[in-house]
Coordinates of C-alpha atoms in Angstrom, one line a residue:
M1 CA 0.1 -0.1 -0.1
S2 CA 1.7 3.3 -0.8
A3 CA 2.2 6.3 1.6
S4 CA -0.2 8.4 0.1
L5 CA -3.1 5.9 0.5
R6 CA -2.2 4.9 3.4
R7 CA -2.5 8.9 4.9
Y8 CA -5.9 9.1 3.5
L9 CA -7.1 6.1 5.2
P10 CA -8.7 7.3 8.2
A11 CA -10.5 9.9 6.3
L12 CA -11.9 7.6 4.0
V13 CA -12.9 5.3 7.7
L14 CA -14.6 8.4 8.7
F15 CA -16.2 9.3 5.5
L16 CA -17.5 5.6 5.3
A17 CA -19.0 6.2 8.7
L18 CA -20.7 9.4 7.8
V19 CA -22.5 8.2 4.6
L20 CA -23.8 5.0 6.4
R21 CA -25.2 6.5 8.9
V22 CA -26.6 9.7 6.7
W23 CA -28.1 7.1 4.2
G24 CA -32.1 6.4 4.8
L25 CA -31.8 9.5 7.9
A26 CA -35.2 10.4 7.0
W27 CA -37.0 7.2 7.6
G28 CA -40.3 7.3 9.3
L29 CA -40.2 11.2 10.0
P30 CA -43.5 12.9 10.8
D31 CA -45.7 13.7 8.3
S32 CA -49.5 14.1 7.3
T33 CA -50.2 10.5 8.2
H34 CA -48.3 10.2 11.2
S35 CA -47.4 13.1 14.2
F36 CA -44.5 11.0 15.8
S37 CA -41.6 9.3 14.8
Y38 CA -42.2 5.5 14.1
H39 CA -39.3 4.7 16.7
P40 CA -41.2 5.3 20.1
D41 CA -37.9 5.9 22.0
E42 CA -37.6 9.6 19.9
S43 CA -40.6 10.7 20.2
M44 CA -40.1 10.3 24.1
V45 CA -36.6 11.9 24.1
L46 CA -37.4 15.2 21.7
G47 CA -40.7 15.5 23.7
A48 CA -39.1 16.2 26.7
A49 CA -36.5 18.5 24.4
L50 CA -39.4 20.9 23.7
V51 CA -39.9 23.7 26.2
H52 CA -43.4 24.4 27.9
E53 CA -44.6 27.4 29.2
G54 CA -43.0 27.8 32.9
Q55 CA -40.8 24.9 32.7
S56 CA -37.0 25.3 33.5
L57 CA -34.5 25.1 31.0
L58 CA -32.6 23.0 33.3
D59 CA -35.4 20.4 34.0
T60 CA -36.6 18.2 30.9
H61 CA -38.9 16.1 33.7
F62 CA -38.3 13.1 31.8
Y63 CA -35.4 10.8 33.5
N64 CA -36.0 7.2 32.4
Y65 CA -32.6 8.0 30.7
G66 CA -29.9 10.5 31.8
S67 CA -31.0 13.6 30.3
L68 CA -27.6 14.6 28.5
V69 CA -29.0 14.4 25.1
T70 CA -32.4 15.8 25.8
M71 CA -30.6 19.2 27.0
T72 CA -28.5 19.1 24.1
D73 CA -31.7 18.9 21.7
R74 CA -33.1 21.5 23.5
F75 CA -30.4 24.2 23.3
V76 CA -29.7 23.1 19.8
F77 CA -33.1 23.6 18.8
L78 CA -33.5 27.0 21.2
A79 CA -30.5 28.1 19.1
T80 CA -32.0 27.4 15.5
G81 CA -35.4 29.1 16.6
I82 CA -37.6 26.0 17.4
G83 CA -37.5 24.9 20.7
H84 CA -40.9 26.1 21.7
A85 CA -43.3 23.8 20.6
T86 CA -45.9 21.2 21.5
I87 CA -44.7 17.9 19.8
P88 CA -41.6 17.3 17.8
S89 CA -42.0 18.2 14.2
A90 CA -39.9 16.2 11.2
S91 CA -37.0 19.2 11.5
H92 CA -37.0 18.6 15.1
L93 CA -36.3 15.0 14.3
L94 CA -34.1 15.4 11.5
M95 CA -32.0 17.8 13.6
A96 CA -31.5 15.6 16.5
R97 CA -30.7 12.6 14.5
L98 CA -28.0 14.4 12.4
I99 CA -26.5 15.1 15.9
T100 CA -26.8 11.7 16.6
V101 CA -25.0 11.0 13.4
L102 CA -21.8 13.3 14.7
Y103 CA -21.7 11.2 17.8
G104 CA -21.2 7.9 15.7
V105 CA -18.3 9.6 13.8
G106 CA -16.9 11.0 16.7
T107 CA -17.0 7.6 18.2
C108 CA -14.9 6.4 15.2
A109 CA -12.3 9.3 15.2
L110 CA -11.8 8.7 18.9
L111 CA -10.7 5.0 17.9
L112 CA -8.5 6.6 15.4
I113 CA -6.6 9.1 17.7
L114 CA -6.6 6.3 20.3
G115 CA -4.1 4.1 17.4
K116 CA -2.3 7.3 17.1
R117 CA -1.5 7.9 20.8
L118 CA -0.9 4.3 21.9
K119 CA 1.2 3.9 18.8
K120 CA -0.8 1.4 17.4
P121 CA -2.0 3.4 14.1
G122 CA -3.4 0.0 12.6
V123 CA -5.3 -1.3 15.4
G124 CA -6.9 2.0 15.8
L125 CA -7.4 2.0 12.1
L126 CA -9.2 -1.4 12.1
A127 CA -11.4 -0.7 15.4
A128 CA -12.5 2.4 13.8
T129 CA -13.6 0.8 10.4
L130 CA -14.9 -2.4 12.3
Y131 CA -17.3 0.2 14.5
A132 CA -18.0 2.3 11.0
T133 CA -19.6 -0.8 9.8
A134 CA -21.2 -2.5 12.7
P135 CA -24.7 -3.1 12.0
L136 CA -26.2 -2.2 15.2
A137 CA -24.0 1.0 15.7
V138 CA -24.9 2.0 12.2
Q139 CA -28.5 1.4 12.4
H140 CA -28.7 2.9 16.0
G141 CA -26.7 5.5 14.5
H142 CA -30.0 6.9 12.5
F143 CA -31.7 7.3 15.6
A144 CA -32.0 10.4 17.9
T145 CA -31.7 8.1 21.2
V146 CA -29.4 8.1 24.1
D147 CA -27.4 4.9 22.8
V148 CA -24.7 6.3 20.4
P149 CA -24.7 9.3 22.3
A150 CA -23.7 7.3 25.7
T151 CA -21.4 5.3 23.6
F152 CA -19.3 8.5 22.1
W153 CA -18.7 9.6 25.9
V154 CA -17.9 5.9 26.9
T155 CA -15.1 5.8 24.5
A156 CA -13.9 9.3 25.4
S157 CA -13.5 8.3 29.0
L158 CA -12.0 4.8 27.6
F159 CA -9.3 6.9 25.5
C160 CA -8.3 9.0 28.7
A161 CA -7.9 6.0 30.9
L162 CA -5.9 4.2 28.4
T163 CA -3.6 7.7 27.5
Q164 CA -1.3 9.2 29.9
P165 CA -3.9 8.5 32.0
R166 CA -5.8 11.8 32.5
L167 CA -8.1 10.8 35.2
F168 CA -9.9 14.0 35.8
L169 CA -11.3 13.9 32.4
C170 CA -11.3 10.3 32.6
G171 CA -14.1 10.8 35.3
L172 CA -15.9 14.1 33.6
F173 CA -16.6 11.7 30.4
A174 CA -17.6 8.7 32.7
G175 CA -20.1 11.2 34.5
L176 CA -21.3 12.6 31.1
A177 CA -21.6 9.0 29.7
A178 CA -24.0 8.0 33.0
A179 CA -25.9 11.3 32.3
T180 CA -26.9 10.0 29.1
K181 CA -27.4 6.2 30.2
Y182 CA -27.3 5.5 33.4
N183 CA -25.8 2.1 32.8
A184 CA -22.5 3.6 31.0
G185 CA -21.5 5.2 34.0
L186 CA -19.6 1.9 34.5
V187 CA -17.0 3.0 32.5
L188 CA -15.8 4.8 35.6
L189 CA -14.2 1.0 36.3
A190 CA -12.0 1.6 33.8
G191 CA -10.7 5.1 35.1
V192 CA -10.4 3.4 38.4
T193 CA -8.1 0.3 37.2
A194 CA -5.8 3.1 35.2
W195 CA -5.4 4.7 38.5
W196 CA -4.5 1.4 40.3
L197 CA -2.1 0.7 37.6
S198 CA -0.5 3.8 37.9
E199 CA 3.1 4.4 39.6
K200 CA 1.5 6.3 42.3
R201 CA -1.6 5.1 43.6
T202 CA -2.3 8.2 46.3
I203 CA -5.9 8.8 46.9
K204 CA -5.8 12.2 45.7
P205 CA -6.0 11.2 41.7
L206 CA -8.8 8.4 42.9
A207 CA -10.6 11.7 44.6
L208 CA -10.0 13.8 41.2
L209 CA -11.3 10.8 39.2
L210 CA -14.7 10.2 41.4
S211 CA -15.5 14.3 42.1
A212 CA -14.9 14.8 38.1
T213 CA -17.6 11.8 37.6
L214 CA -19.9 13.7 39.6
L215 CA -19.9 16.9 38.2
G216 CA -19.8 15.5 34.7
F217 CA -23.2 13.5 35.6
L218 CA -24.4 16.8 37.2
V219 CA -24.0 19.0 34.5
G220 CA -25.4 16.7 32.1
C221 CA -28.7 15.6 34.2
P222 CA -28.9 19.5 36.7
G223 CA -32.1 17.5 37.2
M224 CA -31.3 15.4 39.8
L225 CA -30.7 18.4 42.0
I226 CA -33.5 20.6 40.4
N227 CA -36.2 17.8 40.3
F228 CA -35.1 15.4 42.8
P229 CA -38.4 13.4 43.3
T230 CA -39.3 13.0 39.5
F231 CA -36.0 12.1 39.0
W232 CA -36.0 9.3 41.4
Q233 CA -39.4 7.7 40.7
Q234 CA -38.5 7.6 37.1
L235 CA -35.1 6.2 37.6
T236 CA -36.4 3.7 39.8
A237 CA -39.3 2.8 37.6
E238 CA -36.5 2.2 34.9
L239 CA -35.0 0.2 37.4
R240 CA -38.0 -2.3 37.9
H241 CA -38.5 -2.7 34.0
S242 CA -34.8 -3.9 33.6
R243 CA -36.3 -6.6 36.2
N244 CA -39.5 -7.5 34.7
P245 CA -39.4 -8.7 31.0
D246 CA -41.1 -7.7 28.2
E247 CA -43.8 -9.5 26.4
Y248 CA -41.1 -9.5 23.2
F249 CA -38.5 -11.5 25.5
V250 CA -40.7 -14.1 27.4
G251 CA -39.2 -17.7 27.4
Q252 CA -35.9 -16.3 26.3
L253 CA -32.5 -16.4 28.5
A254 CA -30.5 -13.3 28.4
A255 CA -27.6 -14.7 29.8
L256 CA -27.2 -17.2 26.8
Y257 CA -28.7 -14.4 24.3
W258 CA -25.5 -12.1 24.8
P259 CA -22.4 -14.4 24.4
T260 CA -24.4 -16.2 21.1
L261 CA -27.1 -14.0 19.2
G262 CA -27.0 -10.5 20.5
L263 CA -23.1 -9.7 20.2
L264 CA -23.2 -11.5 16.8
F265 CA -26.0 -9.5 15.4
A266 CA -24.4 -6.3 16.9
L267 CA -21.1 -6.7 14.8
A268 CA -21.9 -9.2 12.3
S269 CA -18.8 -11.6 13.5
P270 CA -18.2 -14.0 16.0
L271 CA -14.3 -12.7 16.3
W272 CA -15.1 -10.8 19.8
V273 CA -15.0 -13.8 21.2
V274 CA -11.7 -14.5 20.0
G275 CA -10.6 -11.0 20.8
L276 CA -12.3 -11.0 24.7
G277 CA -10.3 -14.2 25.1
R278 CA -6.9 -13.0 23.9
A279 CA -7.4 -9.9 26.1
L280 CA -8.0 -12.3 28.9
A281 CA -4.8 -14.2 28.2
V282 CA -2.9 -11.2 27.4
R283 CA -3.7 -8.8 30.5
G284 CA -1.4 -6.3 29.6
R285 CA -2.5 -2.7 30.6
T286 CA -4.6 -1.8 27.7
E287 CA -5.9 -5.0 27.8
V288 CA -6.8 -4.9 31.8
I289 CA -8.2 -1.4 31.7
L290 CA -10.7 -2.5 28.7
L291 CA -11.9 -5.5 30.6
A292 CA -12.6 -3.5 33.7
F293 CA -15.1 -2.0 32.0
V294 CA -16.3 -4.5 29.3
L295 CA -16.8 -7.4 31.4
P296 CA -18.8 -6.0 34.5
Y297 CA -21.0 -4.2 31.6
L298 CA -21.7 -7.6 29.8
L299 CA -22.4 -9.2 33.2
L300 CA -25.0 -6.6 33.9
I301 CA -27.0 -6.6 30.5
C302 CA -26.9 -10.6 31.1
V303 CA -28.8 -10.5 34.0
S304 CA -31.5 -7.7 32.8
A305 CA -34.7 -9.3 31.9
N306 CA -34.8 -7.8 28.3
Q307 CA -32.4 -8.0 25.3
Y308 CA -32.7 -5.1 23.4
T309 CA -29.9 -5.1 21.3
R310 CA -28.8 -1.7 21.4
Y311 CA -28.0 -2.5 25.4
A312 CA -25.0 -4.0 23.7
L313 CA -23.5 -0.4 21.8
P314 CA -21.5 0.9 24.8
I315 CA -19.2 -1.9 24.6
L316 CA -19.3 -2.0 21.0
P317 CA -15.9 0.3 20.9
A318 CA -13.8 -1.8 23.0
L319 CA -14.9 -5.0 21.4
C320 CA -13.6 -3.4 18.1
W321 CA -10.4 -2.6 19.6
L322 CA -9.8 -5.9 21.0
I323 CA -10.7 -7.5 17.5
G324 CA -8.6 -5.2 15.7
S325 CA -5.8 -6.2 18.1
L326 CA -5.4 -9.7 17.1
P327 CA -2.3 -11.1 15.7
R328 CA -2.1 -10.7 11.9
K329 CA -2.6 -14.3 11.1
L330 CA -6.3 -13.7 12.0
S331 CA -6.3 -10.9 9.3
P332 CA -8.3 -13.1 6.7
L333 CA -10.8 -13.7 8.9
I334 CA -11.1 -9.8 10.5
A335 CA -11.8 -9.3 6.7
I336 CA -14.5 -11.6 6.0
G337 CA -16.3 -10.2 9.2
G338 CA -16.0 -7.0 8.2
A339 CA -17.4 -7.5 4.6
L340 CA -20.4 -9.1 6.3
S341 CA -20.4 -6.4 8.6
L342 CA -20.3 -4.3 5.6
A343 CA -23.1 -6.1 3.5
F344 CA -25.3 -6.3 6.7
S345 CA -25.1 -2.4 7.5
V346 CA -25.7 -1.6 3.4
A347 CA -29.1 -3.9 3.8
L348 CA -30.3 -1.8 7.1
C349 CA -29.3 1.7 5.0
S350 CA -31.3 0.5 2.1
V351 CA -34.3 -1.0 3.8
M352 CA -34.6 2.5 5.6
A353 CA -34.2 4.3 2.6
G354 CA -37.4 2.9 0.8
S355 CA -40.9 2.5 2.0
D356 CA -42.0 1.9 5.1
P357 CA -44.5 -1.3 4.9
R358 CA -47.0 0.8 7.4
D359 CA -47.4 3.3 5.1
E360 CA -48.0 0.8 2.2
A361 CA -50.5 -1.0 4.3
A362 CA -52.2 2.3 5.3
V363 CA -52.5 3.0 1.4
F364 CA -54.0 -0.6 0.8
L365 CA -56.4 -0.3 3.4
K366 CA -57.8 3.3 2.4
Q367 CA -57.8 2.4 -1.7
K368 CA -59.4 -1.0 -0.2
G369 CA -62.1 1.2 1.0
V370 CA -63.0 -0.6 4.2
A371 CA -64.8 1.1 6.7
S372 CA -63.2 -0.6 10.2
V373 CA -60.1 -1.9 10.9
G374 CA -59.2 -4.3 14.5
F375 CA -56.1 -5.1 16.0
A376 CA -54.5 -7.8 18.2
R377 CA -52.6 -5.3 20.3
G378 CA -52.9 -1.5 20.2
P379 CA -52.8 -0.2 18.0
W380 CA -49.5 1.7 18.5
Y381 CA -46.4 2.8 16.7
W382 CA -46.1 -0.8 14.8
S383 CA -49.3 -0.6 13.2
P384 CA -50.2 1.0 9.9
P385 CA -50.7 4.8 10.2
L386 CA -54.9 5.1 10.2
H387 CA -54.8 8.1 12.4
P388 CA -51.8 10.8 12.9
I389 CA -51.6 9.7 16.7
L390 CA -51.3 5.9 16.4
T391 CA -47.7 6.8 16.8
A392 CA -47.7 9.0 20.1
P393 CA -44.6 7.7 22.7
I394 CA -47.8 6.6 25.0
P395 CA -49.7 4.0 24.1
T396 CA -52.8 4.7 26.0
A397 CA -52.5 8.0 23.8
A398 CA -52.8 5.8 21.1
R399 CA -55.7 3.7 22.0
R400 CA -57.9 7.1 22.9
A401 CA -56.9 8.3 19.2
A402 CA -58.0 5.2 17.7
N403 CA -61.4 4.9 19.6
S404 CA -62.3 8.9 18.6
S405 CA -61.5 8.3 14.7
E406 CA -64.3 9.5 12.7
T407 CA -63.0 9.1 9.2
L408 CA -62.3 5.4 9.8
R409 CA -63.4 3.1 12.6
L410 CA -60.7 1.6 14.6
F411 CA -61.2 -0.9 17.3
A412 CA -58.5 -0.4 20.0
V413 CA -57.7 -3.4 22.1
P414 CA -58.9 -2.7 25.7
E415 CA -55.8 -3.0 28.1
G416 CA -55.5 -6.6 29.4
R417 CA -56.9 -8.1 26.3
D418 CA -54.1 -8.8 23.9
W419 CA -54.6 -11.3 21.6
D420 CA -58.4 -11.9 22.6
P421 CA -60.4 -14.2 20.0
S422 CA -63.6 -13.2 21.4
L423 CA -62.9 -9.4 20.4
L424 CA -63.2 -10.5 16.7
Q425 CA -66.5 -11.5 17.0
A426 CA -67.4 -8.5 19.3
T427 CA -66.3 -5.8 16.7
Q428 CA -66.5 -7.9 13.5
P429 CA -64.1 -5.6 11.6
D430 CA -63.8 -5.3 8.2
A431 CA -60.2 -5.9 8.4
V432 CA -57.3 -6.7 10.6
A433 CA -53.8 -5.4 10.6
L434 CA -51.0 -7.2 12.4
S435 CA -47.3 -6.4 12.2
E436 CA -44.0 -8.2 12.9
I437 CA -43.1 -6.4 16.6
E438 CA -46.3 -7.8 17.5
Y439 CA -46.6 -11.2 16.4
T440 CA -42.8 -12.3 15.9
T441 CA -41.9 -13.4 19.6
A442 CA -45.4 -15.0 20.1
V443 CA -45.3 -17.0 17.5
R444 CA -41.6 -18.1 17.7
T445 CA -42.4 -19.0 21.4
K446 CA -45.5 -20.4 20.5
N447 CA -47.8 -18.5 22.8
P448 CA -51.1 -20.3 23.6
Q449 CA -53.4 -17.4 23.8
A450 CA -51.4 -15.8 20.4
L451 CA -52.1 -19.0 18.4
A452 CA -55.3 -19.2 19.4
Y453 CA -56.1 -15.9 18.2
L454 CA -54.4 -16.1 14.8
A455 CA -56.5 -19.6 14.3
A456 CA -59.4 -17.6 14.8
L457 CA -58.2 -14.8 12.7
T458 CA -57.3 -16.8 9.8
S459 CA -60.9 -18.5 10.2
R460 CA -63.0 -15.5 9.7
Y461 CA -60.6 -13.7 7.6
P462 CA -59.0 -16.1 5.1
N463 CA -57.2 -13.6 2.3
K464 CA -54.0 -12.4 3.6
T465 CA -51.8 -9.3 2.2
V466 CA -48.5 -9.0 3.3
F467 CA -46.3 -6.1 3.1
A468 CA -42.9 -6.6 3.9
H469 CA -39.0 -5.4 2.8
P470 CA -36.6 -8.4 4.5
L471 CA -33.2 -7.5 4.7
P472 CA -31.4 -8.8 1.3
V473 CA -29.2 -10.9 3.6
L474 CA -31.0 -12.3 5.6
G475 CA -34.8 -12.6 4.0
A476 CA -37.7 -14.0 6.3
R477 CA -39.0 -17.0 7.3
D478 CA -42.7 -18.0 7.6
Y479 CA -44.1 -18.8 11.4
A480 CA -47.3 -19.7 11.5
G481 CA -48.1 -18.3 8.3
L482 CA -46.4 -15.0 9.0
P483 CA -42.9 -13.4 8.0
C484 CA -40.6 -13.5 10.6
Q485 CA -37.4 -11.9 10.3
P486 CA -33.9 -13.8 11.9
L487 CA -33.4 -10.3 13.8
P488 CA -33.4 -9.1 17.1
I489 CA -36.7 -6.9 18.1
D490 CA -35.5 -3.4 18.3
M491 CA -33.4 -4.2 14.9
I492 CA -37.1 -4.5 12.9
Y493 CA -38.2 -1.1 13.6
P494 CA -37.3 0.3 10.6
N495 CA -38.8 -2.7 8.4
Q496 CA -41.2 -4.5 10.6
A497 CA -43.7 -6.6 8.1
V498 CA -47.6 -5.9 8.1
V499 CA -50.2 -8.2 7.3
I500 CA -53.7 -7.6 6.4
F501 CA -56.2 -9.9 6.9
T502 CA -59.9 -9.3 5.0
K503 CA -62.8 -11.9 4.2

């Protein structure tokens, strides 16, 4: 490889990261058919970022996640003159997504600089390339959510722990990571390990690290001081949620999910296992500091009752570094893994840049002239946009909107009656809309209530119209007559299949 080409490789990696994250960035933007994003978390984060009358600028009233991303969005909106609004518009969402893009590309830049600082430019270049193309990082690099920004601050903290170390900045960035997503604060363990491995293991540097962490958290999440009752109530509610599985994960074991499918989908390569094993065997300074964060964080998500793949994002840069540190004799395997990762990411971007099956299903129902539509659950963000408020971040608001619909009668499912076959007989809608997010786990785990509902549904509504754009590299399998993509639940948000049943 020529010296001139080698000089431009870092810029090419950053450009690749940018292109993959901008491609399909307009997916699911609010329009006349749906007033909110098709990603429910985006609407919650952005809704809290808007300034309402009488509200303190530093109090978001939303602390299920740390408020750093929400505060950043808020001040950017205010600076551009769109901070005061009732609900987030397409402009709000697109601007916030661009901020996420910058965080994603910035994480790649940190890995490149880390390689230079540690005098391992090849490892840094390879790690940055792997993160630039990692399917999970690419897909969630499109969303105005907290995961990619938290990953950036985690990487910044690791950077400071691995170079020098700069304990004040290490702690400050760890605090900002926690202020973005609470469990990302575990990266503080890397800073503590860097202090422990230092020549002068005195109390003063450790105190500086811990105080800087607290400072970073309070800067990013001042609501803990301004509105502690709301902060504590929502924080504890999030902790309870982590212990109670969502309906998507019934019958699955998280402790086995992450070492097998979870990180395989995140990186499109099992080489992270080899990289982790080598780090445990070598136990050099860099490896020990990275492991001090990666292993406890991996244990934390393994004991969580839910297996959203995005939970793995904060450890991806560290895993990419460990893969990039593997011996050169494994370069062909790393290259194959990188090619698979890029192909997977290109497929994810291509479906985000195309039409959404929900929109296609809504057009079909309107053209067919049906007077009423029923649902198995909800309706909510997963349903065709037959009313602008169905994508509201609060499911009860979506149900109320459905029940108040006048132009098209929508039969919302009462709370506690999901997959209830008797509702089909009671309401007798002209059509029934069913989405992949609703049924995929139910049919895979053979949920008896869901299977009974599907049997009654196909008996009364024998005609089935499928709207689906499965990933070109994976396709979809048929479960109980329904298309199911072999993807984690939070990776089918942008291209879930929708099936319409009619008589």
